[in-house]
XYZ file of C-alpha atoms in Angstrom:
564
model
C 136.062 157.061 107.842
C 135.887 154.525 110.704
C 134.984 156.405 113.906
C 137.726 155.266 116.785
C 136.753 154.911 120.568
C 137.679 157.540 122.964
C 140.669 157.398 124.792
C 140.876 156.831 127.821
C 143.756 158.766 129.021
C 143.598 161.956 131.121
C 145.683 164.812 131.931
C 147.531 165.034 135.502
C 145.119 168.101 136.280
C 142.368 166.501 135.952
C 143.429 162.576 137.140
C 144.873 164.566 140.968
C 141.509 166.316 141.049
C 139.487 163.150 140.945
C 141.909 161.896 143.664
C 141.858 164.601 145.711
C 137.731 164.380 145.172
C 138.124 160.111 146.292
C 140.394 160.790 149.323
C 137.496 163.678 150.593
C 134.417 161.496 150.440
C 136.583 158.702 152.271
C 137.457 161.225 154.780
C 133.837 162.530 155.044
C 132.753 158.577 155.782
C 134.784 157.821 158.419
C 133.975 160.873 160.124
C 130.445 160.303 160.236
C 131.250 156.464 160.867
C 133.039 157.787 164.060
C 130.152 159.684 165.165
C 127.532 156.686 165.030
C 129.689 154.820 167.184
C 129.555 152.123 165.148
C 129.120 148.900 167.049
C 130.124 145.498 166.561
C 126.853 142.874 167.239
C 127.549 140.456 170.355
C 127.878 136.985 169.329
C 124.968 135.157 171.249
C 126.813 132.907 173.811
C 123.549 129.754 173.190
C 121.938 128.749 176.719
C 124.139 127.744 179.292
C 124.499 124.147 179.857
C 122.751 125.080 183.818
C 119.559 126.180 182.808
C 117.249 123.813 182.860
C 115.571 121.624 180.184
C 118.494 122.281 178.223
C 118.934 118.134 176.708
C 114.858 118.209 176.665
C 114.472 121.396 174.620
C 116.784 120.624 171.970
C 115.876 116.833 171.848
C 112.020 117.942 171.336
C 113.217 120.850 168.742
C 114.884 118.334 166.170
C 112.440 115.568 166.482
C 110.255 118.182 165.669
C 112.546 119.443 162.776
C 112.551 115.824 161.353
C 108.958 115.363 161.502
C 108.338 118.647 159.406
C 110.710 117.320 157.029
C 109.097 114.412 156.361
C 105.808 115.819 155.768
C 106.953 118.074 153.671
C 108.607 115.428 151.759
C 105.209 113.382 151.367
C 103.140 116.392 150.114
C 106.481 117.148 147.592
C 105.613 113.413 146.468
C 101.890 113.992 146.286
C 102.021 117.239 144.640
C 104.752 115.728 141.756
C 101.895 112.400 141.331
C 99.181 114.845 140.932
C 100.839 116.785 137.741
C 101.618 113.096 136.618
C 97.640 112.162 136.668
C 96.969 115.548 134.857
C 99.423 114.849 132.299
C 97.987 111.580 131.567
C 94.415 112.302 131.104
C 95.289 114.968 128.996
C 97.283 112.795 126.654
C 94.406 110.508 126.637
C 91.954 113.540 125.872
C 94.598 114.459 122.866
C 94.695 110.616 121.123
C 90.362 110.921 121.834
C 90.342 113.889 119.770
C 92.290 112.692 116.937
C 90.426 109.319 116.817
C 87.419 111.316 116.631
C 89.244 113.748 113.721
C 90.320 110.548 111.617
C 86.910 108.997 111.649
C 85.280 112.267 111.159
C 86.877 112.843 107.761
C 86.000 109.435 106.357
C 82.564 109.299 107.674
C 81.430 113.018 106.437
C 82.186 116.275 105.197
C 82.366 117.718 108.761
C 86.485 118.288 107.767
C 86.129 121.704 106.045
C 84.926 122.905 109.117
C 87.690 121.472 111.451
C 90.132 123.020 108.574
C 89.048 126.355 110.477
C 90.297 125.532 113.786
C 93.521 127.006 114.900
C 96.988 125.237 113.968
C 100.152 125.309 116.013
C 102.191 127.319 113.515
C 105.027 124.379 113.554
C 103.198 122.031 111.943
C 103.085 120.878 108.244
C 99.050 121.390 108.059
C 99.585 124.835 108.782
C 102.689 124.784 106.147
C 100.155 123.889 103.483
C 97.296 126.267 104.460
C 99.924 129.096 103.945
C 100.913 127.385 100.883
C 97.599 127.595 99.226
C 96.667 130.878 100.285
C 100.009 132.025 98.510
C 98.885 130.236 95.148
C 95.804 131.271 95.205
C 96.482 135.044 96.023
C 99.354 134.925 93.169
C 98.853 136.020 89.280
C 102.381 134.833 88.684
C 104.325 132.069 90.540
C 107.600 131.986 91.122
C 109.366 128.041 91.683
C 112.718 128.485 92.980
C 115.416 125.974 92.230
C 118.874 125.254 93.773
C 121.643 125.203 90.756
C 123.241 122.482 92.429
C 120.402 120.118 92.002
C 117.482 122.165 89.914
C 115.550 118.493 89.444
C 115.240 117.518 92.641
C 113.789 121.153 93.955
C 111.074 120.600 91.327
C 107.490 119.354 93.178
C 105.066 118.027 90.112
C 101.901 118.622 92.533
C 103.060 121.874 92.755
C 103.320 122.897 89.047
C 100.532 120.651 88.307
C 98.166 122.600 91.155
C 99.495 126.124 88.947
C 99.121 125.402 85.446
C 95.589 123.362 85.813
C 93.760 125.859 88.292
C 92.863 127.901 85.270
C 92.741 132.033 84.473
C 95.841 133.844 83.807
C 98.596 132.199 86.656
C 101.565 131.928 85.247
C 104.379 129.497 86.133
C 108.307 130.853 86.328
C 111.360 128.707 87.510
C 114.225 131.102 88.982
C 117.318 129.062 88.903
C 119.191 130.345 92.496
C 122.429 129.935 93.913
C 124.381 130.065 90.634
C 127.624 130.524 91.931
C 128.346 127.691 93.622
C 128.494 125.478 90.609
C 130.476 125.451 87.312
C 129.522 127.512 84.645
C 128.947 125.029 82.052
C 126.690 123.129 84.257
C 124.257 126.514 84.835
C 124.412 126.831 80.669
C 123.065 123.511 80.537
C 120.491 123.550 83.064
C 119.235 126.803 81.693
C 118.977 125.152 78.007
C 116.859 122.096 79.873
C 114.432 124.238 81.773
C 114.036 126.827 79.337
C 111.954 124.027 77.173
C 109.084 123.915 79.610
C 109.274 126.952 81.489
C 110.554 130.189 81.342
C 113.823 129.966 83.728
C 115.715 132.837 84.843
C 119.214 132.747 86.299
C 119.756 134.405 89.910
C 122.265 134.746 92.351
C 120.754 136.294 95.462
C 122.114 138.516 98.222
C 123.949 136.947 100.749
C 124.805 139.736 103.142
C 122.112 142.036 103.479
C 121.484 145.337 104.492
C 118.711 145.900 107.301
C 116.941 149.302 107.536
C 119.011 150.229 110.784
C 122.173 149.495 109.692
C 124.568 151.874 108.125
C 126.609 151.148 104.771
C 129.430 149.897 104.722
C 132.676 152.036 104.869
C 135.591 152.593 102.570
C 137.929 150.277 104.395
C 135.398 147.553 103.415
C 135.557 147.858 99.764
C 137.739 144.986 99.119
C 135.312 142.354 100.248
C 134.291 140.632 96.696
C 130.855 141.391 96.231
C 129.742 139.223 94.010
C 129.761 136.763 97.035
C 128.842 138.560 99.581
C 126.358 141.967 99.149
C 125.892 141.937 95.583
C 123.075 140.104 93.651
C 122.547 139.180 89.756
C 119.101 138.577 87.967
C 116.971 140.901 90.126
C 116.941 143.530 87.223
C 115.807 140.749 84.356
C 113.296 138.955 87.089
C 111.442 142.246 87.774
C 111.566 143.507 84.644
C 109.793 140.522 82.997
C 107.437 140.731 85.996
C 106.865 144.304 85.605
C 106.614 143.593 81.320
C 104.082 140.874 82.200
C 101.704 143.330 84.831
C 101.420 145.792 81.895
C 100.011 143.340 79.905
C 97.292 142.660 82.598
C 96.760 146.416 83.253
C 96.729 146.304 86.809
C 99.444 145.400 89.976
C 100.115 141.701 90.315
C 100.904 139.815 93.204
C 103.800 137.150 92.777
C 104.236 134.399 94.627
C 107.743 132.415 95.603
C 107.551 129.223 96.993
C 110.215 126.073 97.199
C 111.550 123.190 99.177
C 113.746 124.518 102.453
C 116.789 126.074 101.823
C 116.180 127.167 97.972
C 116.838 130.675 99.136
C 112.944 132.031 98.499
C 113.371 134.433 101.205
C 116.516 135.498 99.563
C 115.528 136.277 96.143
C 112.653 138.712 97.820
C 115.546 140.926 99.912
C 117.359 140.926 96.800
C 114.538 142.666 94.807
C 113.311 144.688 97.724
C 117.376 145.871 98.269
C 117.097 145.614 102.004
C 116.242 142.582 104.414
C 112.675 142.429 104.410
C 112.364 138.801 105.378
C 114.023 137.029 107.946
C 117.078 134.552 106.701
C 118.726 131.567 108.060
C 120.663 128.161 107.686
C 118.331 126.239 109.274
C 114.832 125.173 107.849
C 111.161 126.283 108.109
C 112.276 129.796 109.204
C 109.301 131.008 107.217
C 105.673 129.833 109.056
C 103.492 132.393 107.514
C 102.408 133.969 104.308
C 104.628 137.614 104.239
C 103.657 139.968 101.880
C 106.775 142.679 100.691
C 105.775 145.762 98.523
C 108.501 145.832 95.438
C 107.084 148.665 93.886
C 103.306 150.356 92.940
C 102.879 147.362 90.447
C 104.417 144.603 92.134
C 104.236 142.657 95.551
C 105.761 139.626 96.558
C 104.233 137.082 98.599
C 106.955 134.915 100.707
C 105.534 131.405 101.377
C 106.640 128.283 103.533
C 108.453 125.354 102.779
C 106.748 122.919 100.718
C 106.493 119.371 102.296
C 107.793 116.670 100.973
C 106.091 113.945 100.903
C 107.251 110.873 103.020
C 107.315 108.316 100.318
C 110.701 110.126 98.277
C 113.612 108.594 98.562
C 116.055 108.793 101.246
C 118.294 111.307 99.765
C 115.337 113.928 98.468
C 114.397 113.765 102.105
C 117.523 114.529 103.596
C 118.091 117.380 101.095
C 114.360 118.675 101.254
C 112.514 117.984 103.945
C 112.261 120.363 107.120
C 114.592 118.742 109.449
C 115.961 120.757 112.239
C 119.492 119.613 113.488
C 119.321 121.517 116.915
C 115.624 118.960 117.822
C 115.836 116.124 115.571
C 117.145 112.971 116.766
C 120.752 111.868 115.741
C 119.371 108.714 113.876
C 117.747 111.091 111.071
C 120.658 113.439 110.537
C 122.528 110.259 110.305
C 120.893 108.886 107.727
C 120.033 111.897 105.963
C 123.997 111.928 105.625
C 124.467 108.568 104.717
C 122.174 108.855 101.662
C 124.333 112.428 100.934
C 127.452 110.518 100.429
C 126.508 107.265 98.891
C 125.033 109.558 96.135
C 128.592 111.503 95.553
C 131.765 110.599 93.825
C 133.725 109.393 96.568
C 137.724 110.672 95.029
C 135.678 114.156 94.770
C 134.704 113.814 98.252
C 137.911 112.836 99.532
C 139.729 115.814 97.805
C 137.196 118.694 98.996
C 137.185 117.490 102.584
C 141.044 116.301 102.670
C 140.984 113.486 104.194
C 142.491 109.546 103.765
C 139.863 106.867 102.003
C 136.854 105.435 103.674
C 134.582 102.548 103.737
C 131.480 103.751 104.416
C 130.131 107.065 105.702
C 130.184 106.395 109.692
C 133.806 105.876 108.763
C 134.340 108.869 106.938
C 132.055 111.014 109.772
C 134.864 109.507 112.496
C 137.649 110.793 110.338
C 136.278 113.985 109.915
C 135.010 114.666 113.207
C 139.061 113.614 114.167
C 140.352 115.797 111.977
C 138.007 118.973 113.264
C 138.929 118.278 116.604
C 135.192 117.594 117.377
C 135.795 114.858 119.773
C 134.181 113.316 123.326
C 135.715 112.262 126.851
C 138.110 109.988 125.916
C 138.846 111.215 121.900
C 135.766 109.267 121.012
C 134.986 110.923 117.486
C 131.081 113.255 118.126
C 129.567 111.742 114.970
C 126.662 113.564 115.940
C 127.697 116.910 115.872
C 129.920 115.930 112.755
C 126.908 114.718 111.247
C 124.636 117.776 111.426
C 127.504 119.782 110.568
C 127.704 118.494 107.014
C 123.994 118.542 106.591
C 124.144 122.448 107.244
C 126.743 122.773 104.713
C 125.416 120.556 101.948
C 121.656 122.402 102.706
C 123.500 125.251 103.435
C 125.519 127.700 100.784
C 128.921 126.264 101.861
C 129.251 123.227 99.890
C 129.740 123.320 95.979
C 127.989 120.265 94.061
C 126.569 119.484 90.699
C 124.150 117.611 89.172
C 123.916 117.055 85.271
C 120.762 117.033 83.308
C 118.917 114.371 82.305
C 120.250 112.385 78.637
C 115.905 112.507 77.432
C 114.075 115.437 77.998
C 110.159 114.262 78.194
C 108.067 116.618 79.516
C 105.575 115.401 82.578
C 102.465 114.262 81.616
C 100.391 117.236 83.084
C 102.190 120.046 81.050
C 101.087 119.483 77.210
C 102.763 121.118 74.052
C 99.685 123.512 74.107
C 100.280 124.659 77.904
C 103.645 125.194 76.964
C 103.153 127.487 74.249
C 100.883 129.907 76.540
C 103.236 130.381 79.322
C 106.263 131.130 77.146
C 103.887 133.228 74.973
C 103.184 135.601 77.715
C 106.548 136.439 78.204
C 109.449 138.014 75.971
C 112.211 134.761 75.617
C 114.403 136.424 73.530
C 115.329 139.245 76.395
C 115.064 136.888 78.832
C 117.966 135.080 77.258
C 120.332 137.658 76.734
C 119.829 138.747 80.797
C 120.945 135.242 81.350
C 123.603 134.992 79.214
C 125.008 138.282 80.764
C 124.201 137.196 84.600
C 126.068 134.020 83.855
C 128.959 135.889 82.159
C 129.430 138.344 85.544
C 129.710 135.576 88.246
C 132.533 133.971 89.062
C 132.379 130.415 89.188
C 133.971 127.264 91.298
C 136.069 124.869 88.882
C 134.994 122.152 87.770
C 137.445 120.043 89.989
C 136.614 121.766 93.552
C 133.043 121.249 92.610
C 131.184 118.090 94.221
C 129.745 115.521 91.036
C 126.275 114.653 92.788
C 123.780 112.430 91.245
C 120.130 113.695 91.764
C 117.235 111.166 92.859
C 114.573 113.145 90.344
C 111.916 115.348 91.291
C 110.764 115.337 94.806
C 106.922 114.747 95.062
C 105.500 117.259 97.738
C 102.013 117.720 99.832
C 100.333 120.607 98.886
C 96.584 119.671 100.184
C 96.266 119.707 103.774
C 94.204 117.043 104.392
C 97.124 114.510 103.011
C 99.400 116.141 105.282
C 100.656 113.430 108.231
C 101.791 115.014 111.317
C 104.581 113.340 113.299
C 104.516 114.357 116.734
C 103.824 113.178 120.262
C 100.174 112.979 120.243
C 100.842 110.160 117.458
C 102.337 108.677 120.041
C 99.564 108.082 122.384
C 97.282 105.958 120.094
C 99.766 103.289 119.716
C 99.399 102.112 123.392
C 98.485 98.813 124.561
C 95.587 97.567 126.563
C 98.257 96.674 129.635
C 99.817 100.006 129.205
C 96.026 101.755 130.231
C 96.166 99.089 132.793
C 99.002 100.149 134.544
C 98.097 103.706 134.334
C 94.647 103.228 136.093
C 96.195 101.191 138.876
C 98.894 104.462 139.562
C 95.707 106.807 139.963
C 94.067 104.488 142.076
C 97.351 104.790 144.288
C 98.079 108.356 143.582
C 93.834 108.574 145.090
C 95.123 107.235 148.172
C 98.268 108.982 148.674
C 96.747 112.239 148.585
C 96.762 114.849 151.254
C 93.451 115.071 153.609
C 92.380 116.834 155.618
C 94.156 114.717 158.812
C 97.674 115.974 157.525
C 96.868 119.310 157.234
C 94.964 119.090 161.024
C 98.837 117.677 161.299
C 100.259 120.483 159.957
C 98.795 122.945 161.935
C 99.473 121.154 165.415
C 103.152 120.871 164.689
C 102.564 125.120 163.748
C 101.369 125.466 167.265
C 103.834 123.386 168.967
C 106.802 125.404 167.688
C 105.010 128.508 168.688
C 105.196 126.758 172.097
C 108.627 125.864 171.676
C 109.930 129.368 171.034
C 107.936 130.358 174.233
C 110.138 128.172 176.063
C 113.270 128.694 174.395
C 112.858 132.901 175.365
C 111.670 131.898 178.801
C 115.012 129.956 179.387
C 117.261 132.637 177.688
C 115.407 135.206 180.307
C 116.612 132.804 183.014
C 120.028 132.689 180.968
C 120.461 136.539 181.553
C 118.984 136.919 185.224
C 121.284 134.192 186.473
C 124.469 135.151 184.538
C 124.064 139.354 184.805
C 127.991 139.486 185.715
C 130.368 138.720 182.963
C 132.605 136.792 185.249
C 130.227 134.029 185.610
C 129.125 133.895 182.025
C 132.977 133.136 181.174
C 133.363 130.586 184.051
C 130.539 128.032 183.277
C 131.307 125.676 181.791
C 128.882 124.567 178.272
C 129.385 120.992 178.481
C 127.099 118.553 178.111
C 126.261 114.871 177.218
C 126.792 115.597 174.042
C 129.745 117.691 172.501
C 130.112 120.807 172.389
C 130.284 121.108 169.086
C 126.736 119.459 168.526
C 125.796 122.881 170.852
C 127.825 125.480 169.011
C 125.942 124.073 165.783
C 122.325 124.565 167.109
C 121.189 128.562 166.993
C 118.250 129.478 169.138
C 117.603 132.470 167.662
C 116.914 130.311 164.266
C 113.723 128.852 163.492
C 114.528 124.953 162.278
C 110.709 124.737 161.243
C-alpha cells in the first residue's frame, strides 16, 4: 500500500506545552533585553549650518564625487573595448586554423593525424568518430527503423559500410515503435524488409524503471501497459542474438545505431529491463559510444545519431537530422514543418488536429497556435512555439502516421542475391517469423482513420566518414568576411590603443585617493568644532540649518558616508 504523510495534528497536552515553552523563552528575552539597557542610536544631526566651510566642503566633496564617476566610467569603457579586441583576434586565429585544416587535407596526408585532436563533443565529426568505433567494435549490427516511416530511417552508406567491410558482421533491421501505426501497415512492412534483411518487430519501453526507483504499487495497476512500462520483441531480438553468439562460440558485441529519434536508446533499456541509457524527446541526447552488459554473452553498444547528409530533401531533414528546437533558429523549424505537412493528406490532418481548412501551413500553424491558446501581446498567434511543438510530436512518439511500401521491390545495388543469402543464412527465419507474428498479434493498434497517411521521401543518405562531415557553426562564419570588414576592425584597435588606461590616469587615481583622505580630515575636524560649540542641547535645537541651498539638499548629504 501507498504510504500517507503524517498528520499534522497534535493533542491539547502536548500543543499547551509548546506554548507554555514559546511564552518562557519570550519572557527570558525581554528580561535580558531589559538588563542591556538596550539603546536606541542618535540620529546624527549633519554639521550645523555655523561652522565654517560648510558651502566649500560639500561643493569640493561632490565635484569630487563626479570626477570619480567619470573615471570610473572611462576605464568601464576601456576594460569592455579590451575583451572586444580579444574576441576578435581570436576569431581571426579560429578562421586561420581552419584555412590551414582545409588546405592541409588536399595538399597531404597530414589529416589522419589532425583526426586525433580533441572534438567538442557537439559536433557531427565527433558524431561519426563514435559512429565508426561502434561498427567496427560490433559482430552484429543492429539498424533501427521507425514503423511510421521504416524507408526513410534507412542510410545506404550505412548498410553499405556493414555488409562490404568483410568477416562475420552481420546486418539486422529492428522495426520500432509499432504501436503507433495500423496493424496492416506493420504486416506489410515486415513482408518488404524481411526480403533483404532479417527484420524484427519491437515495441520498446516507454516508461522505465531506474535502479533507485521503487515498483510501482497496486493502485497503479490499471495503467495499460502495453503503452506505457511494457515492451514486445525483446525476448525474439535476444534470443536470435544469443542463437547467433553460439554459433560464433564466444560473447558478441552488438551494435544499435539510427537517425535521431528511432528510439536506439530505447530498445537497449528494454533488453537490459532497467534505464541504462539516458532518454529524451529531443535529439543527439547520445554523444558517446555507451557500452550496456545484457548478459555473459551479450553487450550492447549504444551509438550516436547518424548524420544526414545535407543534400536530402527537405522533409528527410526535418524528420532526421539533429535539430534542436530549444537553439535552432525559427526559420528551420519552420520549414522543417512546412515540408511535414505538404507531405500529409490534408482531410487526415484536419481531422487529427480538429481544426477548420487551411491554405497553406503558416495558415494552419496560426489556427493551431489560436486554438492552443499559444498566443503573443496583442493575440498575435506564436507560430514559433506552435511550430516546434509539432516537430516534437511528429519526431516525437505522440503523433500516429503511416507510410506504405513501395509498389517494386529492387534491392540497392550494393546488396547482391549472394549477400542476401548469407545474412539470412546465419539466422533461424522461420522462428523469427512466428515471434513477429505473435508481437504484432499482442499490441494494440491506432485505426486506420486516426492514423496520419504520410508519404515518405525514400531513404535518407547519411555521413558516416568524418572527413565528409561539414560543420555549421560560428567559426564558418568568420571566413566569409570582406576585405572592408578587416578594415574596420583594424581602425577600432588602433582607437581602442589610444583609449587605453596609462599610467597618467592611474597617477589620477591615486591623487583623487589622497584628496578624499584629506577631505575626511576636514569633515571630522569640523564635526569636533560641531560638538565643542554646541555641548548644550538647547543650542543644538535653536540653530537654525539653513543655508543657500535647501535644506533638503543638506538632509540628503551624510558625512559619515564615503561618496568616493
Amino acid at each position: 500500500a501507498e504510504l500517507r504523510k503524517a498528520s499534522k495534528r497534535l493533542s491539547c497536552h502536548k500543543r499547551y506545552k509548546i506554548q507554555k515553552k514559546i511564552r518562557e523563552h519570550h519572557r527570558k528575552v525581554r528580561k535580558e533585553a531589559k538588563k542591556r539597557g538596550h539603546k536606541k542610536p542618535k540620529k546624527d544631526p549633519g554639521v550645523p549650518s555655523a561652522a565654517p566651510f560648510k558651502e566649500e566642503l560639500l561643493r569640493e566633496a561632490e565635484q569630487r564625487k563626479q570626477r570619480l564617476e567619470e573615471l570610473k566610467q572611462k576605464q568601464k569603457l576601456n576594460r569592455q573595448k579590451e575583451h572586444e579586441k580579444k574576441r576578435k583576434l581570436e576569431a581571426k586565429k579560429n578562421a586561420a586554423k581552419i584555412k590551414e585544416k582545409a588546405e592541409g587535407k588536399g595538399s597531404s596526408g597530414k589529416s589522419k593525424g589532425k583526426t586525433n585532436k580533441q572534438l567538442n563533443k557537439n559536433s557531427k565529426k565527433w558524431f561519426c568518430r563514435e559512429l565508426n568505433k561502434v561498427l567496427e567494435a560490433s559482430d552484429v549490427v543492429l539498424e533501427v527503423l521507425d514503423a511510421r516511416d521504416p524507408v526513410g530511417c534507412r542510410c545506404p552508406q550505412l548498410e553499405q559500410a556493414v555488409t562490404s567491410s568483410g568477416g562475420n558482421k552481420k546486418l539486422l533491421l529492428v522495426l520500432n515503435k509499432i504501436d503507433l501505426v495500423p496493424k496492416d501497415n506493420v504486416e506489410k512492412w515486415l513482408n518488404y524488409l524481411k526480403k533483404e534483411f532479417p527484420t524484427v518487430a519491437f515495441k520498446s519501453a516507454t516508461l522505465m524503471k531506474d535502479k533507485t526507483t521503487e515498483q510501482f504499487t497496486k493502485r497503479r495497476a490499471r495503467v495499460d501497459l502495453s503503452k506505457t512500462s511494457q515492451c514486445f520483441g525483446s525476448k525474439c531480438l535476444l534470443k536470435l542474438l544469443q542463437e547467433y553468439g553460439k554459433t560464433l562460440n564466444k560473447a558478441i558485441q552488438v551494435g544499435v545505431v539510427g537517425f535521431p529519434n528511432v528510439g536506439k536508446s530505447s530498445i537497449i533499456n528494454s533488453l537490459k529491463g532497467l534505464r541504462a541509457c539516458n532518454v529524451s524527446i529531443a535529439r543527439g541526447v547520445t554523444k558517446s559510444m555507451q557500452i550496456v552488459h545484457i548478459d555473459k554473452q551479450t553487450k550492447m553498444l549504444d551509438s550516436p545519431s547518424i548524420i544526414a547528409d545535407p543534400s536530402n530533401s527537405a522533409l528527410a531533414l526535418a524528420l532526421r537530422s539533429i535539430i534542436d528546437t530549444e537553439e535552432s533558429g525559427s526559420a528551420d523549424v519552420l520549414e522543417a514543418v512546412n515540408a511535414i505537412i505538404n507531405h500529409c493528406s490534408k482531410q487526415q490532418v484536419m481531422m487529427h488536429y480538429s481544426m477548420p481548412d487551411f491554405r497553406n501551413p503558416e495558415e494552419f500553424l496560426s489556427l493551431l497556435a489560436q486554438k492552443r491558446g499559444m498566443l503573443k501581446k496583442g493575440g498575435v498567434p506564436d507560430i514559433e512555439s506552435i511550430a516546434k511543438l509539432v516537430l516534437c510530436d511528429w519526431t516525437g512518439g505522440k503523433t500516429s502516421y503511416h507510410s506504405q511500401p513501395p509498389g517494386s521491390q529492387a534491392p540497392p545495388p550494393y546488396l547482391t542475391e549472394q549477400k542476401i543469402a548469407e545474412i539470412q543464412e546465419s539466422f533461424n527465419l522461420k522462428n523469427l517469423e512466428e515471434e513477429n507474428s505473435n508481437t504484432v498479434q499482442a499490441l494494440k493498434y491506432p485505426s486506420p482513420s486516426s492514423s496520419i497517411t504520410f508519404q515518405s521521401a525514400g531513404m535518407t543518405n547519411g555521413t558516416i566518414e568524418e572527413n565528409k562531415v561539414i560543420e555549421e557553426g560560428s567559426e564558418w562564419k568568420n571566413m566569409g568576411r570582406t576585405e572592408e570588414e578587416e578594415e574596420e576592425e583594424e581602425e577600432e584597435e588602433d582607437e581602442e590603443e589610444e583609449f587605453t588606461e596609462s599610467d597618467d590616469d592611474q597617477d589620477d587615481v591615486e591623487e583623487e585617493e589622497n584628496y578624499v583622505i584629506e577631505v575626511n580630515e576636514a569633515l571630522a575636524l569640523v564635526s569636533l568644532i560641531h560638538d565643542f560649540l554646541f555641548s548644550e542641547g538647547e543650542h543644538a535645537t535653536s540653530l537654525s540649518f539653513s543655508l543657500d541651498k535647501p535644506g533638503e539638499e543638506d538632509d540628503a548629504y551624510d558625512f559619515n558616508t564615503d561618496y568616493v
